[in-house]
mmCIF file of N, CA and C in Angstrom:
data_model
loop_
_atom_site.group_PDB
_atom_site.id
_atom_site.type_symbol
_atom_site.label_atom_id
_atom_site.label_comp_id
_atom_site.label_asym_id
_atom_site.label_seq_id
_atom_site.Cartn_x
_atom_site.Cartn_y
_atom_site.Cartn_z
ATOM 1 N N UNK A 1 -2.527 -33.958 -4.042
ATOM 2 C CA UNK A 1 -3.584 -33.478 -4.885
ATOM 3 C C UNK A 1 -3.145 -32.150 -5.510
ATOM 4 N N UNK A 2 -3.214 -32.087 -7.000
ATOM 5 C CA UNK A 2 -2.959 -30.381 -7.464
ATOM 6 C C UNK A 2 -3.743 -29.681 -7.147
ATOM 7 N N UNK A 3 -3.348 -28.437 -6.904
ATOM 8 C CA UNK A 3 -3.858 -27.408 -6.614
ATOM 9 C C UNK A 3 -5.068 -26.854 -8.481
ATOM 10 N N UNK A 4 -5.920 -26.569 -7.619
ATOM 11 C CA UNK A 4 -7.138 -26.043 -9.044
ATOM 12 C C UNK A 4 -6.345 -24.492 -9.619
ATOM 13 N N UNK A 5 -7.238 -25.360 -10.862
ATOM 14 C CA UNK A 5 -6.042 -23.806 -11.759
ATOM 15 C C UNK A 5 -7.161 -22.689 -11.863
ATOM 16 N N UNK A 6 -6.624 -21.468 -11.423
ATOM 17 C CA UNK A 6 -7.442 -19.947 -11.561
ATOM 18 C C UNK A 6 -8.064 -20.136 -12.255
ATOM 19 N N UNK A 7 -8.915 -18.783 -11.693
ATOM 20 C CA UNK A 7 -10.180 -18.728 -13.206
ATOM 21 C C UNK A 7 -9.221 -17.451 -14.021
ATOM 22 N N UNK A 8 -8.530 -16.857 -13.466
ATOM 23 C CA UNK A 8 -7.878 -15.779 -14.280
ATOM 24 C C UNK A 8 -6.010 -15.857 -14.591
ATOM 25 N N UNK A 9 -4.880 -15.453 -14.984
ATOM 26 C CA UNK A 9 -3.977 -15.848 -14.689
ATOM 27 C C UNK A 9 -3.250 -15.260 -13.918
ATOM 28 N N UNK A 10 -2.435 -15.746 -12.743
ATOM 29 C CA UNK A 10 -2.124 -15.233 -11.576
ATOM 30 C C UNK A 10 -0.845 -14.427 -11.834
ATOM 31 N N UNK A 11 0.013 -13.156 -11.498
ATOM 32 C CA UNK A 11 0.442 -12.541 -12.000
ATOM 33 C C UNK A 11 1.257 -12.834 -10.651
ATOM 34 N N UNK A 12 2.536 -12.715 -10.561
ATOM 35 C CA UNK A 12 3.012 -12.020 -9.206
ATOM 36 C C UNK A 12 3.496 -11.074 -9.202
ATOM 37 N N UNK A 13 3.045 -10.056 -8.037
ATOM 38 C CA UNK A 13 3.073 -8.732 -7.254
ATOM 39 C C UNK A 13 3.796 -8.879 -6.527
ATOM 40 N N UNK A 14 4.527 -7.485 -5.865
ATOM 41 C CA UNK A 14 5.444 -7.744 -4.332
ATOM 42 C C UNK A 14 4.095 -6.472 -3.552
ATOM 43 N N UNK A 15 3.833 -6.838 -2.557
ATOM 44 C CA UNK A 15 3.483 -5.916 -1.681
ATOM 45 C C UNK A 15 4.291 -5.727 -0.479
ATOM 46 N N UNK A 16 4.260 -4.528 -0.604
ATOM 47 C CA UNK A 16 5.428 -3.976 1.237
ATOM 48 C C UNK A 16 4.318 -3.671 2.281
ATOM 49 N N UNK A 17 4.907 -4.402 3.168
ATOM 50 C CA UNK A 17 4.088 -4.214 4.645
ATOM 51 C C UNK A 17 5.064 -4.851 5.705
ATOM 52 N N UNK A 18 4.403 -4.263 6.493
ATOM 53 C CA UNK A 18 5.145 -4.316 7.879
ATOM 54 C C UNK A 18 4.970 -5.834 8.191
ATOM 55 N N UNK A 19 5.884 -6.678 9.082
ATOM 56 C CA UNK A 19 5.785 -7.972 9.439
ATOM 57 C C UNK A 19 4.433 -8.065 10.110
ATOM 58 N N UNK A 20 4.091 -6.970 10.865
ATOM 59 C CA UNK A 20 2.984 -7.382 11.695
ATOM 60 C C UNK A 20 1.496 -7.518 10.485
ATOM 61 N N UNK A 21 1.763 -6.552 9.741
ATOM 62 C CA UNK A 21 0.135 -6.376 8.599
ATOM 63 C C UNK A 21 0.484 -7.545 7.845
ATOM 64 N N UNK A 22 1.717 -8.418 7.595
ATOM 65 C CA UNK A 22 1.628 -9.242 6.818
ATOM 66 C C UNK A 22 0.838 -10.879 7.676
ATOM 67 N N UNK A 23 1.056 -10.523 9.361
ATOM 68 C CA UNK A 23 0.707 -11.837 9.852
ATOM 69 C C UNK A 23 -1.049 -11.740 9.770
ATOM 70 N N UNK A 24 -1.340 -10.172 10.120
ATOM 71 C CA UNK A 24 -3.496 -10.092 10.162
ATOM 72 C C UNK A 24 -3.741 -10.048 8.857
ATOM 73 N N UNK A 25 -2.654 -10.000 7.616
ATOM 74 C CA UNK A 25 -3.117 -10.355 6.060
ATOM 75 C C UNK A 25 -3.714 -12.467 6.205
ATOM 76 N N UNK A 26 -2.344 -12.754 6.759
ATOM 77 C CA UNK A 26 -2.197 -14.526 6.906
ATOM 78 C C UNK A 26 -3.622 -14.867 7.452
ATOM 79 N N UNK A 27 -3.728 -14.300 8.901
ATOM 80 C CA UNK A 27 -5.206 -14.664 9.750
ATOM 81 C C UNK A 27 -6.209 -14.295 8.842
ATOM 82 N N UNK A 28 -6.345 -13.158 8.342
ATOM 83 C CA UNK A 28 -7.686 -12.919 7.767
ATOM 84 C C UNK A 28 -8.047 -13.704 6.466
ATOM 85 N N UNK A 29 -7.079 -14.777 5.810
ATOM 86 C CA UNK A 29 -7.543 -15.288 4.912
ATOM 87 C C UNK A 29 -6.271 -15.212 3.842
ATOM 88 N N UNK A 30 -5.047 -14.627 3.739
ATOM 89 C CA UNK A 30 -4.098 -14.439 2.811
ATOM 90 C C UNK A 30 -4.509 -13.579 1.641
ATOM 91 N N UNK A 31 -3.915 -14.284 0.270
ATOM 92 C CA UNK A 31 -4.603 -13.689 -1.021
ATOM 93 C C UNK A 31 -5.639 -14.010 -1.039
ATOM 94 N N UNK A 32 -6.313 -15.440 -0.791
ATOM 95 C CA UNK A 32 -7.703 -15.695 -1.374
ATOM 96 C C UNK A 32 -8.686 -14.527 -0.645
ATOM 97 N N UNK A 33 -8.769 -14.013 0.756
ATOM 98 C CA UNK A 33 -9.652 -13.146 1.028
ATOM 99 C C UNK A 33 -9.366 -11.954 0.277
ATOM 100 N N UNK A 34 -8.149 -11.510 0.320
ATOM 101 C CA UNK A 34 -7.692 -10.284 -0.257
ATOM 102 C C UNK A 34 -8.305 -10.264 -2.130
ATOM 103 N N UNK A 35 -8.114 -11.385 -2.457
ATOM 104 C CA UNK A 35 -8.989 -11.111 -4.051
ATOM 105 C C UNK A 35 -10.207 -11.456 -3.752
ATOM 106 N N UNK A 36 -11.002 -12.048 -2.744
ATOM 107 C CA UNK A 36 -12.560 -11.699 -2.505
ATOM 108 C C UNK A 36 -12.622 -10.290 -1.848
ATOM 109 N N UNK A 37 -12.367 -9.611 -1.143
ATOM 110 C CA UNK A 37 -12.463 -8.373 -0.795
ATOM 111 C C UNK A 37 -12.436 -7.245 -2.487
ATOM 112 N N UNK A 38 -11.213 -7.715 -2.948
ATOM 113 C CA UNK A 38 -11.031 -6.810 -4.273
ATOM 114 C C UNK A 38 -12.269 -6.974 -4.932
ATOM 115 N N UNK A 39 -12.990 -8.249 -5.171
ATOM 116 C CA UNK A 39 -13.766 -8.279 -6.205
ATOM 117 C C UNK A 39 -14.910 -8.004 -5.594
ATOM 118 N N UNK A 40 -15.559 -8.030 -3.929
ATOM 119 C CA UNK A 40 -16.717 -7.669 -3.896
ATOM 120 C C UNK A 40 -16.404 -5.678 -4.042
ATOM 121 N N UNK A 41 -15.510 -5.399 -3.667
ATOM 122 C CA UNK A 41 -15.411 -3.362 -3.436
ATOM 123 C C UNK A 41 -15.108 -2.975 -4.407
ATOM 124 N N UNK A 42 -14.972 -3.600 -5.820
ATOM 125 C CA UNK A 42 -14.363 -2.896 -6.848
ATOM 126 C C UNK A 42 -15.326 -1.500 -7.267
ATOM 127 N N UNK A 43 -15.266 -0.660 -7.905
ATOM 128 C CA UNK A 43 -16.137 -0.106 -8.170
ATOM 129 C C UNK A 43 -16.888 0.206 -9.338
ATOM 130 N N UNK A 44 -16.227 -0.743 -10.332
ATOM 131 C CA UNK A 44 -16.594 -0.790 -11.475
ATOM 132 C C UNK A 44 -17.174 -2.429 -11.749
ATOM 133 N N UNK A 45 -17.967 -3.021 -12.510
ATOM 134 C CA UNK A 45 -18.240 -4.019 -12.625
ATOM 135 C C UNK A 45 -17.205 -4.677 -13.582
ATOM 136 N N UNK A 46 -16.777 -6.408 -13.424
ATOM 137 C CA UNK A 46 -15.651 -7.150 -13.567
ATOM 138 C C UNK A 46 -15.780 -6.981 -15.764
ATOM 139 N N UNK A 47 -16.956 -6.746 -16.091
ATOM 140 C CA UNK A 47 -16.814 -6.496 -17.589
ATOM 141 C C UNK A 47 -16.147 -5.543 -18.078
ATOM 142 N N UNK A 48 -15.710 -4.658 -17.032
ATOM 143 C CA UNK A 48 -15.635 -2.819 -17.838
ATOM 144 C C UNK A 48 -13.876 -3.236 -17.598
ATOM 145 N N UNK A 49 -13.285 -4.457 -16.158
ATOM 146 C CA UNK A 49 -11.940 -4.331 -16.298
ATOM 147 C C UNK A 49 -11.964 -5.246 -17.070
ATOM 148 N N UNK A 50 -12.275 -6.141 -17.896
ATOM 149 C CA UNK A 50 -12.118 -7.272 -18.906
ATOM 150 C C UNK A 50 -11.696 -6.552 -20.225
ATOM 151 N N UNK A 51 -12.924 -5.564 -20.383
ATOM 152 C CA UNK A 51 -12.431 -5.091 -21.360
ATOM 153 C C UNK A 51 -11.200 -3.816 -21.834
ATOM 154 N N UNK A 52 -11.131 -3.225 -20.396
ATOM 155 C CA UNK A 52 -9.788 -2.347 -20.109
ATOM 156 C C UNK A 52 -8.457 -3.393 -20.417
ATOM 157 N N UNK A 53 -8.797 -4.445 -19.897
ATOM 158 C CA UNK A 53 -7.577 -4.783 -20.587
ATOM 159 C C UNK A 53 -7.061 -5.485 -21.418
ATOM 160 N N UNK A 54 -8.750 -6.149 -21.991
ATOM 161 C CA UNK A 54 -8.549 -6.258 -23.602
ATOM 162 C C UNK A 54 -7.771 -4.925 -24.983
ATOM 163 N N UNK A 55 -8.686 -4.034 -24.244
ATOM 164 C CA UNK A 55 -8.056 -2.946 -24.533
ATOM 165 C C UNK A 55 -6.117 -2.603 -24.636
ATOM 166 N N UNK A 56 -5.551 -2.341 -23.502
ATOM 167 C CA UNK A 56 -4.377 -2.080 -23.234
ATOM 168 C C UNK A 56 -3.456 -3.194 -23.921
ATOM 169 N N UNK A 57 -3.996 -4.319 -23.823
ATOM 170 C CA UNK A 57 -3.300 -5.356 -24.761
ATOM 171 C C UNK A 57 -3.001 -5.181 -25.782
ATOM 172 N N UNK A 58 -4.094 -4.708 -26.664
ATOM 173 C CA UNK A 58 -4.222 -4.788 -27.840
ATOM 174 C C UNK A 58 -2.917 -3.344 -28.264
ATOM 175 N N UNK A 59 -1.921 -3.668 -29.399
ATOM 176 C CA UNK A 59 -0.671 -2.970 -29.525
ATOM 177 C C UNK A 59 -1.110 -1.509 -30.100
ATOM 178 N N UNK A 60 -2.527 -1.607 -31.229
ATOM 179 C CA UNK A 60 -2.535 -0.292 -31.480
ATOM 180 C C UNK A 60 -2.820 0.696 -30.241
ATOM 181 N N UNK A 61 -3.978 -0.057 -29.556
ATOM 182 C CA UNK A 61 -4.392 1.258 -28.345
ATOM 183 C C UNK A 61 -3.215 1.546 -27.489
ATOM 184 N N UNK A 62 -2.285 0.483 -27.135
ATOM 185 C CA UNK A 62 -1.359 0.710 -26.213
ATOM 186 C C UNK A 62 -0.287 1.805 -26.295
ATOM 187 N N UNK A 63 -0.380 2.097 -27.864
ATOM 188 C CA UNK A 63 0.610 3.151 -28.162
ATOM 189 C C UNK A 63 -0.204 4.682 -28.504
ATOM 190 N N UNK A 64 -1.600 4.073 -28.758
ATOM 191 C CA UNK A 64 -2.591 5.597 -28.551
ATOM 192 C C UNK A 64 -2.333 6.370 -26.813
ATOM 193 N N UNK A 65 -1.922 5.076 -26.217
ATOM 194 C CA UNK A 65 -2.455 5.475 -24.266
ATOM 195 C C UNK A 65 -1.175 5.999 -23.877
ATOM 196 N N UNK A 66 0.117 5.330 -24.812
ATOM 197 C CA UNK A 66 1.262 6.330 -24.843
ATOM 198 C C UNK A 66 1.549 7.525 -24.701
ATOM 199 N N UNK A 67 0.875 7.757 -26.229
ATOM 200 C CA UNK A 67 0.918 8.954 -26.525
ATOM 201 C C UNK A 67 -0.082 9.946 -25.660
ATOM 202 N N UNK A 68 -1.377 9.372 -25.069
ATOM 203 C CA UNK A 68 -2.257 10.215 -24.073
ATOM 204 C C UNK A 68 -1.714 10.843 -23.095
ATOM 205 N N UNK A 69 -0.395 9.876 -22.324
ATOM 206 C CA UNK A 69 -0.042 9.671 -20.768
ATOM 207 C C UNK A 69 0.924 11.274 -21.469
ATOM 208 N N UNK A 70 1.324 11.650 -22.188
ATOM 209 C CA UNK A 70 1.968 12.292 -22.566
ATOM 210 C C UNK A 70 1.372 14.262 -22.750
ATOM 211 N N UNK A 71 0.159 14.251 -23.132
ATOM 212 C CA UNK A 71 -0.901 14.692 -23.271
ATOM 213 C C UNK A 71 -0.891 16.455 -22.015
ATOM 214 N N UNK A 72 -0.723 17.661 -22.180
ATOM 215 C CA UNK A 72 -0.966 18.002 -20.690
ATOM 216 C C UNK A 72 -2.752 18.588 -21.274
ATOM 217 N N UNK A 73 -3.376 18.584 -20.555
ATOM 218 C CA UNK A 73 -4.643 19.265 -20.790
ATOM 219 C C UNK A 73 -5.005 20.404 -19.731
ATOM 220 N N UNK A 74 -5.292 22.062 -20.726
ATOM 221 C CA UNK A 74 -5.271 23.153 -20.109
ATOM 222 C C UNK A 74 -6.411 23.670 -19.672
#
């Protein structure tokens, strides 16, 4: 049977952890708990990151956020 396709697209990450935090990651549920945990504690609601990264996508802002990261403020 295939596996169901995301509701979002899955990116891969490396996370570092110790063998042991990676086996109570496995028990507690793997990624799927780990992205239910993310999405119930986030602290912003899931519209404000939709549109952050509608945002960052988009090529003009990405080179405005360039030039920000650059920015010192006194």
């Amino acid at each position: 049977m295939p596996r169901p396709k995301p509701p979002e697209p899955l990116l891969g990450r490396q996370v570092r952890m110790s063998d042991r935090h990676w086996m109570i990651l496995q028990q507690l549920g793997g990624a799927e708990w780990l992205r239910t945990i993310l999405d119930k504690k986030a602290p912003m609601p899931k519209k404000y990151y939709d549109n952050e990264l509608a945002r960052i996508s988009n090529p003009a802002d990405a080179v405005f956020l360039q030039q920000r990261k650059g920015e010192i403020n006194d």
